[in-house]
PDB file of C-alpha atoms in Angstrom:
ATOM      1  CA  MET A  11      -9.040   0.912 -13.004  1.00 49.00           C
ATOM      2  CA  ALA A  12      -5.582   1.809 -14.245  1.00 59.00           C
ATOM      3  CA  ARG A  13      -2.921   1.883 -11.603  1.00 72.00           C
ATOM      4  CA  PRO A  14      -0.490   4.806 -11.568  1.00 72.00           C
ATOM      5  CA  GLY A  15       2.961   3.976 -12.822  1.00 72.00           C
ATOM      6  CA  ASP A  16       5.405   2.276 -10.530  1.00 74.00           C
ATOM      7  CA  ASP A  17       7.620   5.347 -10.713  1.00 84.00           C
ATOM      8  CA  VAL A  18       5.079   7.387  -8.750  1.00 88.00           C
ATOM      9  CA  PHE A  19       4.934   4.870  -5.931  1.00 86.00           C
ATOM     10  CA  ALA A  20       8.685   4.331  -6.005  1.00 85.00           C
ATOM     11  CA  ALA A  21       9.154   8.101  -5.754  1.00 91.00           C
ATOM     12  CA  LEU A  22       6.714   8.323  -2.845  1.00 90.00           C
ATOM     13  CA  GLY A  23       8.205   5.322  -1.081  1.00 86.00           C
ATOM     14  CA  ASP A  24      11.201   7.240   0.197  1.00 90.00           C
ATOM     15  CA  PRO A  25      10.763   9.410   3.321  1.00 92.00           C
ATOM     16  CA  THR A  26      13.264  12.051   2.139  1.00 95.00           C
ATOM     17  CA  ARG A  27      11.347  12.512  -1.089  1.00 96.00           C
ATOM     18  CA  ARG A  28       8.051  12.742   0.780  1.00 94.00           C
ATOM     19  CA  ALA A  29       9.547  15.402   3.028  1.00 95.00           C
ATOM     20  CA  LEU A  30      10.843  17.321  -0.011  1.00 97.00           C
ATOM     21  CA  LEU A  31       7.392  17.207  -1.562  1.00 95.00           C
ATOM     22  CA  GLU A  32       5.860  18.434   1.706  1.00 94.00           C
ATOM     23  CA  ARG A  33       8.351  21.313   1.868  1.00 96.00           C
ATOM     24  CA  LEU A  34       7.812  22.379  -1.730  1.00 96.00           C
ATOM     25  CA  SER A  35       4.039  22.260  -1.333  1.00 94.00           C
ATOM     26  CA  ARG A  36       4.227  24.375   1.797  1.00 93.00           C
ATOM     27  CA  ASP A  37       6.806  26.960   0.700  1.00 95.00           C
ATOM     28  CA  GLY A  38       6.401  27.040  -3.077  1.00 94.00           C
ATOM     29  CA  PRO A  39       8.991  26.500  -5.809  1.00 96.00           C
ATOM     30  CA  MET A  40      12.630  26.270  -4.684  1.00 97.00           C
ATOM     31  CA  THR A  41      16.028  25.472  -6.123  1.00 97.00           C
ATOM     32  CA  ALA A  42      18.326  22.763  -4.783  1.00 96.00           C
ATOM     33  CA  THR A  43      20.561  25.546  -3.382  1.00 95.00           C
ATOM     34  CA  GLU A  44      17.630  26.932  -1.398  1.00 96.00           C
ATOM     35  CA  LEU A  45      16.640  23.480  -0.146  1.00 97.00           C
ATOM     36  CA  ALA A  46      20.160  22.278   0.687  1.00 97.00           C
ATOM     37  CA  PRO A  47      20.584  23.945   4.139  1.00 96.00           C
ATOM     38  CA  ASP A  48      17.699  21.901   5.563  1.00 95.00           C
ATOM     39  CA  TRP A  49      18.771  18.543   4.127  1.00 93.00           C
ATOM     40  CA  PRO A  50      21.829  16.932   5.693  1.00 92.00           C
ATOM     41  CA  ILE A  51      22.639  14.943   2.566  1.00 95.00           C
ATOM     42  CA  SER A  52      25.051  15.521  -0.291  1.00 96.00           C
ATOM     43  CA  ARG A  53      24.022  17.879  -3.075  1.00 95.00           C
ATOM     44  CA  GLN A  54      24.268  14.900  -5.419  1.00 96.00           C
ATOM     45  CA  ALA A  55      21.796  12.911  -3.333  1.00 97.00           C
ATOM     46  CA  LEU A  56      19.472  15.906  -3.091  1.00 97.00           C
ATOM     47  CA  THR A  57      19.365  16.469  -6.840  1.00 96.00           C
ATOM     48  CA  ARG A  58      18.932  12.742  -7.416  1.00 96.00           C
ATOM     49  CA  HIS A  59      15.852  12.735  -5.158  1.00 97.00           C
ATOM     50  CA  LEU A  60      14.468  15.826  -6.896  1.00 97.00           C
ATOM     51  CA  GLY A  61      15.140  14.218 -10.278  1.00 96.00           C
ATOM     52  CA  LEU A  62      13.157  11.124  -9.284  1.00 95.00           C
ATOM     53  CA  LEU A  63      10.254  13.288  -8.177  1.00 96.00           C
ATOM     54  CA  ALA A  64      10.387  15.085 -11.520  1.00 96.00           C
ATOM     55  CA  SER A  65      10.518  11.844 -13.562  1.00 94.00           C
ATOM     56  CA  ALA A  66       7.465  10.631 -11.703  1.00 93.00           C
ATOM     57  CA  GLY A  67       5.566  13.803 -12.590  1.00 94.00           C
ATOM     58  CA  LEU A  68       5.280  14.891  -8.964  1.00 96.00           C
ATOM     59  CA  VAL A  69       7.367  18.034  -9.383  1.00 97.00           C
ATOM     60  CA  ASP A  70       8.132  20.168 -12.379  1.00 97.00           C
ATOM     61  CA  ALA A  71      11.792  21.106 -12.927  1.00 96.00           C
ATOM     62  CA  ALA A  72      12.225  24.423 -14.713  1.00 96.00           C
ATOM     63  CA  ARG A  73      15.544  26.037 -15.483  1.00 94.00           C
ATOM     64  CA  ARG A  74      15.924  29.533 -14.058  1.00 88.00           C
ATOM     65  CA  GLY A  75      19.202  30.862 -15.373  1.00 91.00           C
ATOM     66  CA  ARG A  76      21.924  28.623 -13.987  1.00 92.00           C
ATOM     67  CA  GLU A  77      19.711  26.833 -11.489  1.00 93.00           C
ATOM     68  CA  VAL A  78      16.778  24.496 -11.714  1.00 96.00           C
ATOM     69  CA  ARG A  79      13.677  25.414  -9.747  1.00 97.00           C
ATOM     70  CA  TYR A  80      11.389  22.648  -8.515  1.00 98.00           C
ATOM     71  CA  GLU A  81       7.655  23.122  -8.181  1.00 97.00           C
ATOM     72  CA  VAL A  82       5.032  20.640  -7.015  1.00 96.00           C
ATOM     73  CA  VAL A  83       2.644  19.455  -9.695  1.00 95.00           C
ATOM     74  CA  ALA A  84      -0.636  19.764  -7.811  1.00 86.00           C
ATOM     75  CA  GLY A  85      -2.377  16.870  -9.551  1.00 89.00           C
ATOM     76  CA  GLY A  86       0.716  14.667  -9.626  1.00 91.00           C
ATOM     77  CA  MET A  87      -0.511  12.395  -6.870  1.00 90.00           C
ATOM     78  CA  ASP A  88      -4.111  12.200  -8.050  1.00 91.00           C
ATOM     79  CA  GLY A  89      -3.729   8.800  -9.704  1.00 88.00           C
ATOM     80  CA  ALA A  90      -1.899   7.352  -6.721  1.00 89.00           C
ATOM     81  CA  ALA A  91      -4.466   8.784  -4.314  1.00 90.00           C
ATOM     82  CA  ALA A  92      -7.342   7.362  -6.343  1.00 91.00           C
ATOM     83  CA  TRP A  93      -5.711   3.921  -6.404  1.00 90.00           C
ATOM     84  CA  MET A  94      -5.071   3.978  -2.664  1.00 91.00           C
ATOM     85  CA  ASP A  95      -8.638   5.094  -2.070  1.00 93.00           C
ATOM     86  CA  GLU A  96     -10.105   2.344  -4.252  1.00 93.00           C
ATOM     87  CA  VAL A  97      -7.963  -0.470  -2.900  1.00 94.00           C
ATOM     88  CA  GLY A  98      -8.419   0.744   0.668  1.00 96.00           C
ATOM     89  CA  ARG A  99     -12.191   0.613   0.246  1.00 95.00           C
ATOM     90  CA  ARG A 100     -11.996  -2.930  -1.086  1.00 94.00           C
ATOM     91  CA  TRP A 101     -10.129  -4.043   2.018  1.00 96.00           C
ATOM     92  CA  ASP A 102     -12.555  -2.198   4.291  1.00 97.00           C
ATOM     93  CA  ARG A 103     -15.361  -4.184   2.670  1.00 95.00           C
ATOM     94  CA  ARG A 104     -13.504  -7.503   2.897  1.00 96.00           C
ATOM     95  CA  LEU A 105     -12.508  -7.001   6.515  1.00 98.00           C
ATOM     96  CA  SER A 106     -16.079  -6.103   7.488  1.00 97.00           C
ATOM     97  CA  ALA A 107     -17.237  -9.336   5.899  1.00 96.00           C
ATOM     98  CA  LEU A 108     -14.472 -11.282   7.659  1.00 97.00           C
ATOM     99  CA  GLU A 109     -15.385  -9.752  10.998  1.00 97.00           C
ATOM    100  CA  ARG A 110     -19.077 -10.554  10.559  1.00 97.00           C
ATOM    101  CA  HIS A 111     -18.180 -14.099   9.566  1.00 96.00           C
ATOM    102  CA  LEU A 112     -16.028 -14.645  12.652  1.00 96.00           C
ATOM    103  CA  LEU A 113     -18.548 -13.131  15.027  1.00 95.00           C
ATOM    104  CA  GLU A 114     -21.431 -15.138  13.571  1.00 90.00           C
ATOM    105  CA  ARG A 115     -19.583 -18.420  13.544  1.00 74.00           C
ATOM    106  CA  GLY A 116     -18.302 -17.951  17.064  1.00 55.00           C
ATOM    107  CA  THR A 117     -15.185 -19.643  18.312  1.00 50.00           C
ATOM    108  CA  SER A 118     -16.474 -23.155  18.084  1.00 50.00           C
ATOM    109  CA  ARG A 119     -14.066 -24.520  15.446  1.00 47.00           C
TER     110      ARG A 119
ATOM    111  CA  MET B  20       0.765   1.195   0.389  1.00 83.00           C
ATOM    112  CA  ILE B  21      -2.627   0.334   1.779  1.00 91.00           C
ATOM    113  CA  GLN B  22      -2.583  -0.640   5.402  1.00 94.00           C
ATOM    114  CA  ARG B  23      -5.588  -1.804   7.381  1.00 97.00           C
ATOM    115  CA  GLU B  24      -5.938  -3.396  10.797  1.00 97.00           C
ATOM    116  CA  LEU B  25      -8.704  -5.487  12.308  1.00 98.00           C
ATOM    117  CA  ARG B  26      -8.827  -6.857  15.829  1.00 98.00           C
ATOM    118  CA  VAL B  27     -11.024  -9.937  16.202  1.00 97.00           C
ATOM    119  CA  PRO B  28     -12.080 -11.698  19.444  1.00 96.00           C
ATOM    120  CA  VAL B  29     -10.844 -15.105  18.304  1.00 96.00           C
ATOM    121  CA  PRO B  30      -7.530 -16.958  18.685  1.00 96.00           C
ATOM    122  CA  ALA B  31      -4.942 -16.612  15.918  1.00 97.00           C
ATOM    123  CA  GLY B  32      -5.527 -20.171  14.729  1.00 96.00           C
ATOM    124  CA  ARG B  33      -9.204 -19.436  14.145  1.00 96.00           C
ATOM    125  CA  LEU B  34      -8.404 -16.280  12.187  1.00 97.00           C
ATOM    126  CA  TRP B  35      -5.763 -18.115  10.154  1.00 98.00           C
ATOM    127  CA  ALA B  36      -8.339 -20.757   9.191  1.00 97.00           C
ATOM    128  CA  ALA B  37     -10.801 -18.069   8.117  1.00 97.00           C
ATOM    129  CA  LEU B  38      -8.137 -16.412   5.956  1.00 98.00           C
ATOM    130  CA  THR B  39      -6.817 -19.552   4.294  1.00 97.00           C
ATOM    131  CA  ASP B  40      -9.380 -22.374   4.225  1.00 96.00           C
ATOM    132  CA  PRO B  41     -11.394 -22.457   0.982  1.00 95.00           C
ATOM    133  CA  ASP B  42     -14.602 -23.466   2.772  1.00 94.00           C
ATOM    134  CA  GLU B  43     -14.278 -20.506   5.146  1.00 95.00           C
ATOM    135  CA  LEU B  44     -13.345 -18.134   2.355  1.00 95.00           C
ATOM    136  CA  ARG B  45     -16.396 -19.171   0.348  1.00 94.00           C
ATOM    137  CA  ALA B  46     -18.512 -17.903   3.252  1.00 94.00           C
ATOM    138  CA  TRP B  47     -17.031 -14.421   3.697  1.00 95.00           C
ATOM    139  CA  TRP B  48     -14.873 -13.705   0.643  1.00 93.00           C
ATOM    140  CA  GLY B  49     -17.908 -14.677  -1.367  1.00 87.00           C
ATOM    141  CA  SER B  50     -16.337 -16.810  -4.071  1.00 89.00           C
ATOM    142  CA  GLU B  51     -13.885 -19.636  -4.650  1.00 92.00           C
ATOM    143  CA  VAL B  52     -10.291 -19.291  -3.538  1.00 95.00           C
ATOM    144  CA  ALA B  53      -7.901 -22.104  -4.438  1.00 95.00           C
ATOM    145  CA  TRP B  54      -4.347 -22.220  -3.248  1.00 95.00           C
ATOM    146  CA  ASP B  55      -1.562 -24.254  -1.810  1.00 93.00           C
ATOM    147  CA  LEU B  56       0.149 -22.548   1.114  1.00 95.00           C
ATOM    148  CA  ARG B  57       3.703 -23.082  -0.111  1.00 92.00           C
ATOM    149  CA  PRO B  58       6.059 -20.406  -1.447  1.00 91.00           C
ATOM    150  CA  GLY B  59       5.915 -20.481  -5.214  1.00 89.00           C
ATOM    151  CA  ALA B  60       2.538 -22.238  -5.397  1.00 91.00           C
ATOM    152  CA  ALA B  61      -0.165 -20.869  -7.662  1.00 91.00           C
ATOM    153  CA  ALA B  62      -3.321 -19.259  -6.326  1.00 93.00           C
ATOM    154  CA  ARG B  63      -6.668 -18.448  -7.866  1.00 94.00           C
ATOM    155  CA  PHE B  64      -9.119 -15.983  -6.347  1.00 95.00           C
ATOM    156  CA  GLY B  65     -12.705 -15.729  -7.493  1.00 93.00           C
ATOM    157  CA  GLY B  66     -13.921 -12.175  -7.915  1.00 90.00           C
ATOM    158  CA  ASP B  67     -15.436 -10.547  -4.841  1.00 81.00           C
ATOM    159  CA  GLY B  68     -17.821  -7.617  -4.667  1.00 78.00           C
ATOM    160  CA  GLY B  69     -17.700  -6.941  -8.372  1.00 82.00           C
ATOM    161  CA  GLU B  70     -13.957  -7.426  -8.549  1.00 87.00           C
ATOM    162  CA  PRO B  71     -12.458  -9.565 -11.316  1.00 89.00           C
ATOM    163  CA  ASP B  72     -10.996 -13.041 -10.802  1.00 93.00           C
ATOM    164  CA  ARG B  73      -7.322 -12.911  -9.891  1.00 93.00           C
ATOM    165  CA  ASP B  74      -4.420 -15.248 -10.388  1.00 91.00           C
ATOM    166  CA  GLY B  75      -1.577 -15.213  -7.953  1.00 91.00           C
ATOM    167  CA  VAL B  76       1.420 -16.861  -6.365  1.00 91.00           C
ATOM    168  CA  VAL B  77       2.179 -17.494  -2.703  1.00 92.00           C
ATOM    169  CA  ALA B  78       5.387 -15.786  -1.577  1.00 91.00           C
ATOM    170  CA  GLU B  79       5.838 -16.463   2.124  1.00 93.00           C
ATOM    171  CA  VAL B  80       4.018 -18.556   4.721  1.00 95.00           C
ATOM    172  CA  GLU B  81       4.425 -18.733   8.498  1.00 96.00           C
ATOM    173  CA  PRO B  82       1.363 -20.710   9.568  1.00 97.00           C
ATOM    174  CA  GLY B  83      -0.770 -18.770  12.014  1.00 97.00           C
ATOM    175  CA  ARG B  84       1.413 -15.640  11.678  1.00 97.00           C
ATOM    176  CA  LEU B  85       2.078 -14.437   8.170  1.00 97.00           C
ATOM    177  CA  LEU B  86       0.922 -14.971   4.643  1.00 97.00           C
ATOM    178  CA  ARG B  87       2.320 -12.987   1.751  1.00 95.00           C
ATOM    179  CA  PHE B  88       1.226 -13.422  -1.831  1.00 93.00           C
ATOM    180  CA  LEU B  89       1.201 -11.658  -5.168  1.00 91.00           C
ATOM    181  CA  TRP B  90      -1.914 -11.330  -7.253  1.00 92.00           C
ATOM    182  CA  TRP B  91      -3.013  -9.797 -10.531  1.00 89.00           C
ATOM    183  CA  PRO B  92      -6.191  -9.730 -12.626  1.00 89.00           C
ATOM    184  CA  ALA B  93      -6.704 -13.092 -14.345  1.00 87.00           C
ATOM    185  CA  GLY B  94      -5.618 -12.840 -17.938  1.00 77.00           C
ATOM    186  CA  GLY B  95      -3.035 -10.195 -17.182  1.00 76.00           C
ATOM    187  CA  GLY B  96      -2.618  -6.916 -15.424  1.00 78.00           C
ATOM    188  CA  GLU B  97      -0.535  -5.195 -12.830  1.00 83.00           C
ATOM    189  CA  ALA B  98       0.510  -7.243  -9.834  1.00 87.00           C
ATOM    190  CA  SER B  99       0.175  -6.285  -6.194  1.00 91.00           C
ATOM    191  CA  GLU B 100       1.691  -7.800  -3.122  1.00 91.00           C
ATOM    192  CA  VAL B 101      -0.711  -8.567  -0.271  1.00 95.00           C
ATOM    193  CA  CYS B 102       0.462  -9.422   3.216  1.00 96.00           C
ATOM    194  CA  TYR B 103      -1.549 -10.758   6.158  1.00 98.00           C
ATOM    195  CA  GLU B 104       0.162 -10.491   9.532  1.00 98.00           C
ATOM    196  CA  LEU B 105      -1.486 -12.011  12.599  1.00 98.00           C
ATOM    197  CA  GLU B 106      -0.514 -10.867  16.079  1.00 98.00           C
ATOM    198  CA  ASP B 107      -1.644 -13.293  18.748  1.00 96.00           C
ATOM    199  CA  GLU B 108      -3.152 -11.496  21.739  1.00 96.00           C
ATOM    200  CA  GLY B 109      -4.443 -14.617  23.493  1.00 91.00           C
ATOM    201  CA  ASP B 110      -8.225 -14.402  23.280  1.00 91.00           C
ATOM    202  CA  SER B 111      -8.048 -11.943  20.424  1.00 96.00           C
ATOM    203  CA  THR B 112      -5.896 -11.492  17.359  1.00 98.00           C
ATOM    204  CA  LEU B 113      -4.769  -8.366  15.534  1.00 98.00           C
ATOM    205  CA  LEU B 114      -4.770  -8.717  11.755  1.00 98.00           C
ATOM    206  CA  ARG B 115      -2.701  -6.309   9.683  1.00 98.00           C
ATOM    207  CA  VAL B 116      -3.301  -6.318   5.957  1.00 97.00           C
ATOM    208  CA  THR B 117      -1.135  -4.430   3.514  1.00 95.00           C
ATOM    209  CA  GLU B 118      -1.376  -4.195  -0.257  1.00 94.00           C
ATOM    210  CA  ALA B 119       1.264  -2.510  -2.382  1.00 88.00           C
ATOM    211  CA  PRO B 120       2.217  -2.521  -6.040  1.00 85.00           C
ATOM    212  CA  ALA B 121       4.449  -5.554  -6.532  1.00 80.00           C
ATOM    213  CA  ALA B 122       8.234  -5.540  -6.316  1.00 57.00           C
ATOM    214  CA  PRO B 123      10.440  -3.853  -7.306  1.00 55.00           C
ATOM    215  CA  VAL B 124       8.190  -1.086  -5.997  1.00 53.00           C
ATOM    216  CA  ALA B 125       7.301  -3.122  -2.911  1.00 50.00           C
ATOM    217  CA  CYS B 126      10.987  -3.222  -2.049  1.00 49.00           C
ATOM    218  CA  ALA B 127      11.202   0.564  -2.321  1.00 50.00           C
ATOM    219  CA  LEU B 128       8.289   1.104   0.050  1.00 53.00           C
ATOM    220  CA  ASP B 129       8.940   1.297   3.739  1.00 54.00           C
ATOM    221  CA  ARG B 130       6.077  -0.833   4.973  1.00 53.00           C
ATOM    222  CA  TRP B 131       5.435   1.186   8.103  1.00 55.00           C
ATOM    223  CA  THR B 132       5.874   4.772   6.970  1.00 63.00           C
ATOM    224  CA  ALA B 133       4.728   4.803   3.331  1.00 69.00           C
ATOM    225  CA  THR B 134       1.156   4.018   4.337  1.00 75.00           C
ATOM    226  CA  ASP B 135      -1.903   5.277   2.534  1.00 78.00           C
ATOM    227  CA  GLY B 136      -2.668   7.423   5.593  1.00 77.00           C
ATOM    228  CA  ALA B 137       0.674   9.215   5.282  1.00 77.00           C
ATOM    229  CA  LEU B 138       0.531   9.512   1.493  1.00 78.00           C
ATOM    230  CA  LEU B 139      -3.025  10.829   1.405  1.00 76.00           C
ATOM    231  CA  GLY B 140      -2.050  13.398   4.049  1.00 77.00           C
ATOM    232  CA  LEU B 141       0.817  14.480   1.827  1.00 77.00           C
ATOM    233  CA  TRP B 142      -1.534  14.707  -1.159  1.00 78.00           C
ATOM    234  CA  ALA B 143      -3.819  16.978   0.848  1.00 78.00           C
ATOM    235  CA  SER B 144      -0.826  19.203   1.671  1.00 77.00           C
ATOM    236  CA  CYS B 145       0.164  19.434  -1.992  1.00 77.00           C
ATOM    237  CA  MET B 146      -3.356  20.417  -2.984  1.00 76.00           C
ATOM    238  CA  ALA B 147      -3.607  22.962  -0.152  1.00 78.00           C
ATOM    239  CA  GLY B 148      -0.258  24.481  -1.075  1.00 77.00           C
ATOM    240  CA  ALA B 149      -1.265  24.860  -4.706  1.00 73.00           C
ATOM    241  CA  ALA B 150      -4.606  26.406  -3.743  1.00 76.00           C
ATOM    242  CA  ALA B 151      -2.931  28.886  -1.394  1.00 78.00           C
ATOM    243  CA  ARG B 152      -0.665  30.122  -4.193  1.00 76.00           C
ATOM    244  CA  ALA B 153      -3.314  30.136  -6.914  1.00 71.00           C
TER     245      ALA B 153
END
């Protein structure tokens, strides 16, 4: 199973970027100017975060006149979600087996 | 990153043995695991549950408390970082397992907030938002 690119996980690893993604998914496409009032960070930092989300394919950046408008790409996280699902299930299976093993063997070692 | 917890009614030393001793692993992992518990030492994991064999390298060891290693499909493939953390509770032990794509991504991930639970919740929000505006 192919793993999504590191850029997707790197983009999702930052709590500010996750919050931006949450906001854009809830309220629809917005420009950095519209987002800025709710983010106590520099405009430079804000556009850098949005740029990383765009490079990772999680948002689409479209120029609207003089501003760029950012819109969530609905399927952008699909690959990451599928990977997390798959790997999570593997560990569920392994930990069940480990638990059974420990309970069967008892504490006699 | 993936994060799972398991509480077992055995002391930490017992759990550590189950996680690291090849004889124990053969019983529950289901295939051969060979490794030296020293940072930098090579590891080899037999495939489990239909999974491929994996090669790996041990990254960090605190006997009875923490084991961190990298692994990747034998013959090549993308590497992940796996971490076992054991919290001694006396008669029981809490095991926390995390798996994340290997560094540099692992460095970018906040271990405790960028969990699969949080990320899958966010994914659901993105899908719901798109559906609402469709």
